[in-house]
Coordinates of C-alpha atoms in Angstrom, one line a residue:
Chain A
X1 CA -10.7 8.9 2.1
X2 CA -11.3 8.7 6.0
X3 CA -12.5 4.8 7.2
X4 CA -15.3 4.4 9.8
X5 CA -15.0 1.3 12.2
X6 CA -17.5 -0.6 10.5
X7 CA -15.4 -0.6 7.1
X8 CA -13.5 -3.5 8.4
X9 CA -16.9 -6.2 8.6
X10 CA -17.8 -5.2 5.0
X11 CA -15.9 -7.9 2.9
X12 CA -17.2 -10.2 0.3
X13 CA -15.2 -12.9 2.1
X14 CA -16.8 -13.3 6.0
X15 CA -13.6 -15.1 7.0
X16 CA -11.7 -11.7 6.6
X17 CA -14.0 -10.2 8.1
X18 CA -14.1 -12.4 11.3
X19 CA -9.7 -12.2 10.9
X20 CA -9.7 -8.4 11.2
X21 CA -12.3 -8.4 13.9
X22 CA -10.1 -10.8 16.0
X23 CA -7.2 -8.6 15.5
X24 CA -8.9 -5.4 16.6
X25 CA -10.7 -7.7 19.4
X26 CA -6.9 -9.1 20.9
X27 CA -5.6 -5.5 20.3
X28 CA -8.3 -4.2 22.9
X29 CA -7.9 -6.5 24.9
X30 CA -3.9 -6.2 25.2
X31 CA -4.3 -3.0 26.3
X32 CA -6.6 -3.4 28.7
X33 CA -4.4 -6.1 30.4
X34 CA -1.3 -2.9 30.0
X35 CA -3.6 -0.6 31.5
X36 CA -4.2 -2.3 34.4
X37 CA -0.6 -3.2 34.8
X38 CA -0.2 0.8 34.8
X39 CA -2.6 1.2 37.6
X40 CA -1.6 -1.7 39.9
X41 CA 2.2 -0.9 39.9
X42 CA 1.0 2.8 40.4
X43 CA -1.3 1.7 43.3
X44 CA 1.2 -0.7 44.7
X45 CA 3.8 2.0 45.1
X46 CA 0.8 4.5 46.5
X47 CA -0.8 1.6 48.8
X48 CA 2.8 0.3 49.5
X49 CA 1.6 -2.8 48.4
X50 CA 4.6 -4.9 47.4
X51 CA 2.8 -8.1 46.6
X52 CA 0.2 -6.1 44.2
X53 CA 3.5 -5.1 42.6
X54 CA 5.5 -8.5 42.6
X55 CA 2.1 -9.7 40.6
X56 CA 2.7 -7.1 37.7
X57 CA 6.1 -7.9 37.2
X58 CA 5.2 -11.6 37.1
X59 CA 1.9 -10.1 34.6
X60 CA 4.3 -8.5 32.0
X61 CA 4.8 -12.6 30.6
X62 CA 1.3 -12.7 29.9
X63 CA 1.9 -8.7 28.1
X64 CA 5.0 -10.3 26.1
X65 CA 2.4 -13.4 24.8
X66 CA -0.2 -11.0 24.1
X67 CA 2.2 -9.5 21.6
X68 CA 3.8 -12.6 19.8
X69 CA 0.0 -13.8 19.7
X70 CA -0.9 -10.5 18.2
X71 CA 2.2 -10.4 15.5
X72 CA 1.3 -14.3 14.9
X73 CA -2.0 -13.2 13.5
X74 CA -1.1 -10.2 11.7
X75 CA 1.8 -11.9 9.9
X76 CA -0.7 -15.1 9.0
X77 CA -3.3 -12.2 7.4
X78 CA -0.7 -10.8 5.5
X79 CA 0.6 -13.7 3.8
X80 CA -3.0 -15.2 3.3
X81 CA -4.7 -12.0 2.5
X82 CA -2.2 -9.3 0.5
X83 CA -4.8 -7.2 2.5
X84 CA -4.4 -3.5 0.3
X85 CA -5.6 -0.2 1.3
X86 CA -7.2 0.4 4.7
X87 CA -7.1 -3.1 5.8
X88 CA -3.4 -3.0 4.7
X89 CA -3.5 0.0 7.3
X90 CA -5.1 -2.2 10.4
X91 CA -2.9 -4.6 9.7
X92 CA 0.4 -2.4 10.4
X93 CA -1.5 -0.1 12.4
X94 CA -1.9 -3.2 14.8
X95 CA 1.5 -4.3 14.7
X96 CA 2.8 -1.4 15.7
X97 CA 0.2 -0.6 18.7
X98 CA 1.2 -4.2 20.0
X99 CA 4.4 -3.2 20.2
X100 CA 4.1 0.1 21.7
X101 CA 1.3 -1.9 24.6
X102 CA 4.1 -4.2 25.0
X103 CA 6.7 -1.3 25.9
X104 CA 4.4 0.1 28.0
X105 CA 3.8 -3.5 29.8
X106 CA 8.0 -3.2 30.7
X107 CA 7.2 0.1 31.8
X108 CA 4.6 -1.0 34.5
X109 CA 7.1 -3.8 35.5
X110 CA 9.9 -1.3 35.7
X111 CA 7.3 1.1 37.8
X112 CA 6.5 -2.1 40.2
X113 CA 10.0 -2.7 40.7
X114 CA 11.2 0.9 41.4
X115 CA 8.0 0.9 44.0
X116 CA 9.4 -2.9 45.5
X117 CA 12.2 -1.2 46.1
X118 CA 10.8 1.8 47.8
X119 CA 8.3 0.1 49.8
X120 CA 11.3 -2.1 51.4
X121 CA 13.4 0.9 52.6
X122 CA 10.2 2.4 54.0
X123 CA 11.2 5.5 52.4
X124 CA 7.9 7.9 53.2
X125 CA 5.9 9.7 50.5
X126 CA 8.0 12.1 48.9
X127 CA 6.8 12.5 45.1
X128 CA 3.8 10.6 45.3
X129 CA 1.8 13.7 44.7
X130 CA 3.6 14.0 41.2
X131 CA 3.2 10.4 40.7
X132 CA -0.4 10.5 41.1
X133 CA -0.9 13.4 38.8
X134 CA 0.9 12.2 36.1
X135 CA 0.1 8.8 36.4
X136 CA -3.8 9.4 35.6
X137 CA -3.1 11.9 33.2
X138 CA -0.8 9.1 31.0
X139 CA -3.6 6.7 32.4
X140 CA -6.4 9.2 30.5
X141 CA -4.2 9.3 27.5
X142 CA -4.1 5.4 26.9
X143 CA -7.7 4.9 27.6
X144 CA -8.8 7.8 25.3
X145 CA -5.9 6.4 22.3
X146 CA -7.6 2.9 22.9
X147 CA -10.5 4.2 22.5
X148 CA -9.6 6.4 19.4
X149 CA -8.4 3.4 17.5
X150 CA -11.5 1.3 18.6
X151 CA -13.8 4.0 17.7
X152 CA -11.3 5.1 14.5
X153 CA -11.7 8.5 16.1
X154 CA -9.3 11.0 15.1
X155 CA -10.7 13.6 16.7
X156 CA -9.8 12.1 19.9
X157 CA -6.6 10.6 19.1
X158 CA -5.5 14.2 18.3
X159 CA -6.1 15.0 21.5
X160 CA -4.2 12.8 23.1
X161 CA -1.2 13.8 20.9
X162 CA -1.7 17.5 22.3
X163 CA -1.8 16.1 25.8
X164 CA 1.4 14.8 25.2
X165 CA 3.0 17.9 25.5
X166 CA 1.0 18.7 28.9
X167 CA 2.3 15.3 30.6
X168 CA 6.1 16.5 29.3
X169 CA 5.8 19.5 31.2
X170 CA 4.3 18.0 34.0
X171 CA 7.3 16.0 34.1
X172 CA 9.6 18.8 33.9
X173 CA 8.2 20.8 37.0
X174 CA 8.2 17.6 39.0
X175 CA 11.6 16.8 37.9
X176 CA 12.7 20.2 38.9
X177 CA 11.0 19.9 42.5
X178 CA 12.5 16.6 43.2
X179 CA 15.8 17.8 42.4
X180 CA 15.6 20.8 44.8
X181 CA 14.8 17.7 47.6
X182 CA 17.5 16.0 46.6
X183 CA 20.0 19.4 46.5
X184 CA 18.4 20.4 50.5
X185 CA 18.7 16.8 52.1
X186 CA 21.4 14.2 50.6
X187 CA 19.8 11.5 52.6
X188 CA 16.9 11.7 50.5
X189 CA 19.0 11.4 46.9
X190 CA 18.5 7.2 47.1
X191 CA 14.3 7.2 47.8
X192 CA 14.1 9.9 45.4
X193 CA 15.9 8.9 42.6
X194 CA 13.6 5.9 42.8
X195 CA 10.4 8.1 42.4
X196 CA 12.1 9.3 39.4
X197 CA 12.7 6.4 37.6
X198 CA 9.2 6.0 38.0
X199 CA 8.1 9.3 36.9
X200 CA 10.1 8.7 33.7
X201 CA 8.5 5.4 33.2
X202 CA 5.3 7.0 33.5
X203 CA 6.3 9.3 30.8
X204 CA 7.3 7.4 28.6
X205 CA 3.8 5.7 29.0
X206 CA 2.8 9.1 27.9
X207 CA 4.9 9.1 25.1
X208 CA 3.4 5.3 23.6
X209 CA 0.2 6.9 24.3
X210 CA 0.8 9.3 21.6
X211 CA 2.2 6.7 19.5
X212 CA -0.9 4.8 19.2
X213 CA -2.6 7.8 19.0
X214 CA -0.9 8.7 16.0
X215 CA -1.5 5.1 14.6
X216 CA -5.0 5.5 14.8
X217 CA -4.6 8.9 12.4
X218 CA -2.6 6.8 9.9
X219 CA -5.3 3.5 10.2
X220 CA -8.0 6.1 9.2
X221 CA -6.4 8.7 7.1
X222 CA -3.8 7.0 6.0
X223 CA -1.2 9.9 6.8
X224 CA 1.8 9.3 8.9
X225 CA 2.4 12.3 11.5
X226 CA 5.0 10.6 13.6
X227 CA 7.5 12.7 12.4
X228 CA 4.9 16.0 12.7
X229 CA 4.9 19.0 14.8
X230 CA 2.2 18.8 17.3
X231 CA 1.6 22.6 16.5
X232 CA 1.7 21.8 12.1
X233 CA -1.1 19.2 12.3
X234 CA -4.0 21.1 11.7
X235 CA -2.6 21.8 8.7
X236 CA -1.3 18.9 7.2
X237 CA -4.6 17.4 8.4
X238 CA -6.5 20.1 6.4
X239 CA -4.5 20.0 3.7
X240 CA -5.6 16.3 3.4
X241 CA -9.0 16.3 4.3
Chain B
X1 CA 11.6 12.7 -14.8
X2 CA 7.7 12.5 -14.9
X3 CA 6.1 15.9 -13.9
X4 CA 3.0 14.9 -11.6
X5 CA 0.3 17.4 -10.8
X6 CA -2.6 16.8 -9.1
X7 CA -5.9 18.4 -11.1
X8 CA -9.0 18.1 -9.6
X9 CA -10.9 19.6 -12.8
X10 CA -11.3 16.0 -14.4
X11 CA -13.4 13.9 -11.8
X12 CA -11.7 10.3 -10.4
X13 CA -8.7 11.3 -12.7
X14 CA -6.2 12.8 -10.1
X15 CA -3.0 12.8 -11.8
X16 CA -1.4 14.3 -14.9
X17 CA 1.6 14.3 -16.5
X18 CA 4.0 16.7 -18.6
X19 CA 2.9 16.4 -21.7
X20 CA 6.9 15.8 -22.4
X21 CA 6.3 12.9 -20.2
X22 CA 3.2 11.3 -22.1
X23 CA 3.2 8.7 -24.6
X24 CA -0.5 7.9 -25.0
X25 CA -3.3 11.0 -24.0
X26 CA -6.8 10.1 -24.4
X27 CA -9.1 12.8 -24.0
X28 CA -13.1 12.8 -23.9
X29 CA -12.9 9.2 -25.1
X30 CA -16.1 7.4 -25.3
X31 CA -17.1 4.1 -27.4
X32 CA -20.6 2.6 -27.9
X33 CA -21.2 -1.2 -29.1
X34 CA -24.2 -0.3 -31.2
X35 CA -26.6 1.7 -28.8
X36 CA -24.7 0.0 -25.3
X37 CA -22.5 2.1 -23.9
X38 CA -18.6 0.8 -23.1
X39 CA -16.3 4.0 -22.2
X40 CA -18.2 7.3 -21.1
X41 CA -15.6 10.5 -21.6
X42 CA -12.4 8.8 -20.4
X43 CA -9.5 11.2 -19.7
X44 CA -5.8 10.3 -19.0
X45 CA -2.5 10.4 -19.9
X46 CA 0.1 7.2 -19.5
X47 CA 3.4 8.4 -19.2
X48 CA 6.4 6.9 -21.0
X49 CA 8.4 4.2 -20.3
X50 CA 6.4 3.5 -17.5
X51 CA 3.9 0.9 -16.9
X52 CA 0.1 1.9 -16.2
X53 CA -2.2 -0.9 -14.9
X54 CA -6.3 -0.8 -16.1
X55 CA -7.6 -2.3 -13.6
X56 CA -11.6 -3.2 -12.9
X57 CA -14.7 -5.6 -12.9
X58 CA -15.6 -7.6 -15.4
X59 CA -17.5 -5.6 -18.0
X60 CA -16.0 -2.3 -16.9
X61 CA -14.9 -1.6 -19.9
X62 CA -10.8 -1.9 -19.4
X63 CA -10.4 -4.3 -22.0
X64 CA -12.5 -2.1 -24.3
X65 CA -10.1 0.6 -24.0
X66 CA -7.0 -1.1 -24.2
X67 CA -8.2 -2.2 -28.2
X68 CA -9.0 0.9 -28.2
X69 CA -5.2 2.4 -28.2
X70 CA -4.4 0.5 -31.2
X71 CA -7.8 1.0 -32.9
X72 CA -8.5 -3.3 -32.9
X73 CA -12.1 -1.9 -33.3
X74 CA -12.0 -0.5 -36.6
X75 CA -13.5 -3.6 -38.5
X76 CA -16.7 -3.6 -36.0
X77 CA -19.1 -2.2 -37.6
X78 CA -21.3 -2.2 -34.3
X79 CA -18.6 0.3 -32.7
X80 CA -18.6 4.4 -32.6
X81 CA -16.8 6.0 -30.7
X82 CA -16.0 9.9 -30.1
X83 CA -13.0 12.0 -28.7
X84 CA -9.4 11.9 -29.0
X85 CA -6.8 9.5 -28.6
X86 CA -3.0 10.8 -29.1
X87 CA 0.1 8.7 -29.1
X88 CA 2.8 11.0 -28.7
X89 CA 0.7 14.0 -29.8
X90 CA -0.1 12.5 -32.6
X91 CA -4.6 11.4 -33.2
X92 CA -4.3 7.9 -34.2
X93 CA -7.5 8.5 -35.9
X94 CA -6.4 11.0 -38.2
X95 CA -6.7 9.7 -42.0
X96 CA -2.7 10.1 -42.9
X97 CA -2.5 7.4 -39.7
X98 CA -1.8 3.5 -41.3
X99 CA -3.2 1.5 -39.5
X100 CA -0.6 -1.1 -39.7
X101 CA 1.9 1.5 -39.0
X102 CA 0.0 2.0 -35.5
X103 CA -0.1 -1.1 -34.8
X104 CA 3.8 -1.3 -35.3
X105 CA 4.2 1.2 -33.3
X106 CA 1.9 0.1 -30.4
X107 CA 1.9 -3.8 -30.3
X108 CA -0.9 -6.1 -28.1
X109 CA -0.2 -9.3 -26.4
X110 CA -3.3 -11.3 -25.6
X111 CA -4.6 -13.8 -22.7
X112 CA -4.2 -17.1 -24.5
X113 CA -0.9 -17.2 -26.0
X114 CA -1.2 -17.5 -29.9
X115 CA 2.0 -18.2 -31.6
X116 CA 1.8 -19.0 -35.2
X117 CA 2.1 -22.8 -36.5
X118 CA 5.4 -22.2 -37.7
X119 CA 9.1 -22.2 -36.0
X120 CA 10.3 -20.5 -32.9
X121 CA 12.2 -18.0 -35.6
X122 CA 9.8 -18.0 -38.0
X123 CA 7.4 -16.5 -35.6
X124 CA 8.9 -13.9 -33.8
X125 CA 11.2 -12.9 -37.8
X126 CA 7.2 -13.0 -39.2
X127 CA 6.2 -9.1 -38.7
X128 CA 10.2 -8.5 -39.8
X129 CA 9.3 -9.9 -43.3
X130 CA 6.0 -8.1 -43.7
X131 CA 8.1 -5.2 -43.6
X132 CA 10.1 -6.0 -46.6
X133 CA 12.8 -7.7 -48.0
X134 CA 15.7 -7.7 -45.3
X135 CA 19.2 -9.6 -45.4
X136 CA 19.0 -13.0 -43.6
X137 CA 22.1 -11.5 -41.1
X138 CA 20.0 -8.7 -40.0
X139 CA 16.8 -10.6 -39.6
X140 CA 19.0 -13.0 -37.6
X141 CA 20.6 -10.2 -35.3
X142 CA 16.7 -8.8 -34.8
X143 CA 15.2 -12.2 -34.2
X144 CA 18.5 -12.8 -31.5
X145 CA 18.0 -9.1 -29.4
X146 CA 14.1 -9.9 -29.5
X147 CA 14.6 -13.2 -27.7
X148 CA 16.6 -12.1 -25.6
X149 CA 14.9 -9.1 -24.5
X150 CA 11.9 -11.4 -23.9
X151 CA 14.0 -13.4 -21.6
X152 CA 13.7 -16.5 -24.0
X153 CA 16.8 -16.3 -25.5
X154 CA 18.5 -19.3 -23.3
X155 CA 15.5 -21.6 -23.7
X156 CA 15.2 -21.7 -27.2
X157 CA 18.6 -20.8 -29.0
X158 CA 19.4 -24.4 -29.6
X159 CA 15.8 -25.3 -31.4
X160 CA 15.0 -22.2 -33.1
X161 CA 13.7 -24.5 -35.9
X162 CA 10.9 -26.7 -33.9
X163 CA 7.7 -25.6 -33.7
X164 CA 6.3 -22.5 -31.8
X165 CA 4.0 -25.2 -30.6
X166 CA 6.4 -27.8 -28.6
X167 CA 6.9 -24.4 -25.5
X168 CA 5.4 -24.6 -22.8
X169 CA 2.5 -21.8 -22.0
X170 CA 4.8 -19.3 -20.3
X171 CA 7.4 -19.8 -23.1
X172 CA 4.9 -19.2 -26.0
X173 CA 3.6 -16.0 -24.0
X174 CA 7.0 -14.3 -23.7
X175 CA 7.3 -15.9 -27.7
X176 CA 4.5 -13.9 -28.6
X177 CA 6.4 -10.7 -27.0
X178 CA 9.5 -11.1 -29.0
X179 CA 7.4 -11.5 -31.9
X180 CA 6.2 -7.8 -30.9
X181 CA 9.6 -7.0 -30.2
X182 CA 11.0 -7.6 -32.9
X183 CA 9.0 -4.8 -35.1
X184 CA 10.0 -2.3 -32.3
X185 CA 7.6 -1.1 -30.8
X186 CA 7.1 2.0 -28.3
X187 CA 3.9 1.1 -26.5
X188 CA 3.1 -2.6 -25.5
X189 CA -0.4 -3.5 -24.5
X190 CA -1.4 -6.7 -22.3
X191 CA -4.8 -7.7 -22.0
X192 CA -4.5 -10.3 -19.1
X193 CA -1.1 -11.8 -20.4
X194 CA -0.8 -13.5 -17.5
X195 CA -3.8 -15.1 -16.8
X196 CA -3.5 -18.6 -18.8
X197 CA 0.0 -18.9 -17.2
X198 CA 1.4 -21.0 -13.9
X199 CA 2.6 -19.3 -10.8
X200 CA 6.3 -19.3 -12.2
X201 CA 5.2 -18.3 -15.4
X202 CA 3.6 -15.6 -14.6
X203 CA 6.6 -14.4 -12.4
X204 CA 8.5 -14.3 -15.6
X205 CA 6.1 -12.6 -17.4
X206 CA 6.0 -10.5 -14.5
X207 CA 9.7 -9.9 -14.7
X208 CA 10.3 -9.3 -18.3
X209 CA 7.3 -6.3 -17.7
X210 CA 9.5 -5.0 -15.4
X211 CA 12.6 -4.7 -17.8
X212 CA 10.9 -3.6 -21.1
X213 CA 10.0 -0.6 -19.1
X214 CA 13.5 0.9 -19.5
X215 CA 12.6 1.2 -23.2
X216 CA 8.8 0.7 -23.9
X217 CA 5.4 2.3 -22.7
X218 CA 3.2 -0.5 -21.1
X219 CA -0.1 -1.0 -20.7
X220 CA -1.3 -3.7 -18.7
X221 CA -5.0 -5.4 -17.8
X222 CA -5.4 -7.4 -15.7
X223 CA -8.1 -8.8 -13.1
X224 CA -5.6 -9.8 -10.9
X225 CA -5.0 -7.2 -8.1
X226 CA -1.8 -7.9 -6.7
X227 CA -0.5 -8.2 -9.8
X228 CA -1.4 -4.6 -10.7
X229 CA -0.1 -3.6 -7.3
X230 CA 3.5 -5.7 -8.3
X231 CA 4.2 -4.5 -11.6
X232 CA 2.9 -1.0 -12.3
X233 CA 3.6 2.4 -11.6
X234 CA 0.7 3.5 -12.2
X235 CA -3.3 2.1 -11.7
X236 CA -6.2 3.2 -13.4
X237 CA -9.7 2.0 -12.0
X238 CA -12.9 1.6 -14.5
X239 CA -16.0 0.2 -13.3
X240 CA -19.0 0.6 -15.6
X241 CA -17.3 2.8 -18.8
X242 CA -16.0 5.2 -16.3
X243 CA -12.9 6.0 -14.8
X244 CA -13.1 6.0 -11.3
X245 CA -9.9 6.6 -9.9
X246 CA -6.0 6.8 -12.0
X247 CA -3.1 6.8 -8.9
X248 CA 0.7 6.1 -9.0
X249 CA 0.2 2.4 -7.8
X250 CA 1.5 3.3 -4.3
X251 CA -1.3 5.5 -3.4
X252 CA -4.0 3.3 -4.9
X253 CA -3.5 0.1 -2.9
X254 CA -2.1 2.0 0.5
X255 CA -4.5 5.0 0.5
X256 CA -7.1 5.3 -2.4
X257 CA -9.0 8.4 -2.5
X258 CA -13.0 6.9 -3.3
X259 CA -14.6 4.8 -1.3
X260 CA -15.5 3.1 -4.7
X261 CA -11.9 2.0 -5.4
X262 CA -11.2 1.0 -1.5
X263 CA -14.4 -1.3 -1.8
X264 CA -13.4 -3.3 -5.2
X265 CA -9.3 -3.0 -4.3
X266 CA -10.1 -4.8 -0.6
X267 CA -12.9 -7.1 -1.7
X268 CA -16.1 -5.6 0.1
X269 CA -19.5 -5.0 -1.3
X270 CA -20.0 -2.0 -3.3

């Protein structure tokens, strides 16, 4: 049976109710502190801004709380509630997004770093095409999976797990281009190899992206496809509709 | 090992077993108390050596059904009832069927315990002596093996003479197993045993479900969810006469199928 985002403010007891809420509530919020910690280290490295990016590496504390206040709640429903069925879903379901936001969080930090770094040995803008081009796609793909699992809408979340795919083949290509840089001029090996730590960060945003993505399929159909071919879900999604 | 299929033919009910794997099959099954309607065309098999949880609302009929398997109905007069019940392929309606002998074969444990005003021995050695005349040793040996498979065996071996009455609750619940036991049994039914009991108790209760599995069918009701969700294999959900939804336990409480069973399983207004 597929849920609908209401299903969760429907309980005899309003107290659950008003428990769930919270968690979906602090859950939204998270990421929208992890998405911004995307963007700023993204824009520091862009803006060379290294004090934009000395404050997300000093944000990523307030990520890691976010996430022990987050597991705090969940761990207090479950041992209070026994919650069964698709609140037993929101529950994991929210466990597990925390803890992909909070990867995500280090992520930003490690981006912010890479770009302190960079912006220090005035290295020029080699990359930053690449970086800006993945960077809002993997941007796109968390604000569309946040807003799959506060909407419960698979339809969307699917989408971001076929974007996933994209964003590795983005990566790819501008992997390859660096390289040939780094192959032509060796002086450039050091400022480049920064860029692509931070392309694989951003990557890997991509990746967690698709992980919460594929959370919100499980929260509402209560199928696990993290272990699914991209190209087999229609039909294990058809074959459980 | 149990043979699941999933048929779609029999509304709510979504699983099936091998008939090789069935111990009870009740087909079309539908009782009236006078002209009020109980069970409406109930269809499902519980599988052997397993334990299947009826689970529901007050009224929905899961108590009425669980009577029904070991026809507790049969001196109300105020009762019909129509289609088929079958332990082991057998109609337990059919007139070469003894009562008694069904009952034997499918004992009942109740809410309140209700051990008899007689010894610890006495009661659970009582449905050994209806039987017929048996030697003392053998009695003794049966009484023994149904104590301890009841898990009471440790608790009571040294006063097997005072009365049934001096246990505690939880003691005089698992009693009034052994004293099920002890006729041997192959399907056990429990309407709510667990529901006059402690915490603890209930635990043990709880535990001793889990071990009479290996050699008994069980049938459990109960209103309390969690405890459905802890001890069964499988779940059957009634509301109003009907069944709404039969799962292996797993599915029901992660991922029911009908909105109706995710509403009552999770608490929210129908």
């Amino acid at each position: 049976m597929d849920i609908t985002s209401d299903i969760h403010s429907q309980h005899i007891s309003r107290q659950f109710n008003h428990e769930l809420e919270e968690l979906k509530t602090h859950l939204m919020a998270m990421g929208g502190l992890v998405e911004k910690q995307v963007q700023d280290a993204v824009s520091a490295l862009l803006d060379a801004d290294s004090s934009l990016a000395e404050r997300v590496v000093d944000n990523d504390r307030a990520v890691n709380d976010m996430q022990i206040k987050i597991d705090d709640e969940c761990t207090r429903v479950l041992a209070r509630r026994q919650p069964a069925a698709s609140d037993l879903r929101l529950v994991l379901a929210v466990i597990r997004a925390a803890s992909d936001l909070e990867r995500i969080g280090d992520e930003a930090s490690k981006i912010a770093r890479n770009a302190i770094d960079l912006i220090d040995n005035n290295v020029g803008n080699r990359g930053f095409v690449e970086v800006r081009i993945i960077s809002e796609h993997v941007r796109r793909m968390m604000r569309d999976a946040l807003t799959s699992f506060a909407r419960f809408d698979t339809e969307l979340a699917l989408q971001v797990v076929q974007e996933d795919e994209q964003v590795d083949s983005e990566y790819q290509t501008a992997m390859r281009s660096l390289m040939t840089f780094m192959m032509e001029d060796a002086r450039s090996i050091s400022p480049i190899l920064g860029i692509m730590w931070i392309l694989r960060a951003l990557e890997r945003v991509g990746d967690h992206a698709n992980n919460l993505a594929e959370y919100v399929v499980y929260l509402v159909k209560g199928l696990d496809i993290r272990h699914t071919d991209p190209d087999d879900l229609d039909q294990e999604l058809g074959e459980n509709a | 090992m149990t043979v699941m299929q999933e048929t779609r033919s029999s509304p709510g009910a979504f699983i099936d077993f091998s008939p090789d794997a069935t111990s009870l099959e009740i087909r079309g099954f539908g009782l009236r108390y006078g002209d009020k309607p109980a069970l409406a065309n109930l269809t499902l098999r519980v599988p052997r050596h397993r334990v299947t949880a009826f689970i529901g609302p007050s009224g929905c009929g899961k108590s009425t059904l669980l009577r029904a398997l070991n026809r507790l109905h049969d001196l109300n007069e105020e009762v019909t009832w129509e289609g088929e019940i079958r332990l082991e392929g057998q109609d337990i309606h059919a007139p070469e069927v003894a009562v008694a002998e069904l009952r034997r074969r499918v004992g009942m444990v109740f809410q309140a315990p209700n051990p008899f005003p007689m010894s610890i021995y006495d009661n659970v050695a009582f449905g050994l002596r209806l039987q017929g005349r048996m030697p003392k040793r053998r009695v003794d040996d049966i009484v023994e093996w149904a104590l301890r498979s009841s898990a009471l065996w440790d608790e009571v071996k040294d006063r097997l003479r005072a009365s049934a009455w001096s246990l505690s609750g939880g003691q005089q619940q698992r009693l009034v197993i052994a004293r099920t036991l002890a006729v041997g049994p192959e399907v056990l039914l429990l309407d709510e045993p667990a529901s006059a009991l402690d915490p603890i108790s209930t635990l043990k209760v709880e535990e001793l479900i889990r071990n009479l599995k290996s050699s008994l069918t069980l049938v459990l009701v109960t209103h309390n969810m969690q405890q459905a969700a802890r001890v069964s294999d499988y779940t059957a959900f009634l509301q109003n006469g009907e069944l709404v939804e039969y799962a292996p336990t797993d599915t029901l409480f992660t991922n029911p199928r009908l909105a109706r069973t995710e509403n009552y399983i999770t608490g929210r207004m129908a």
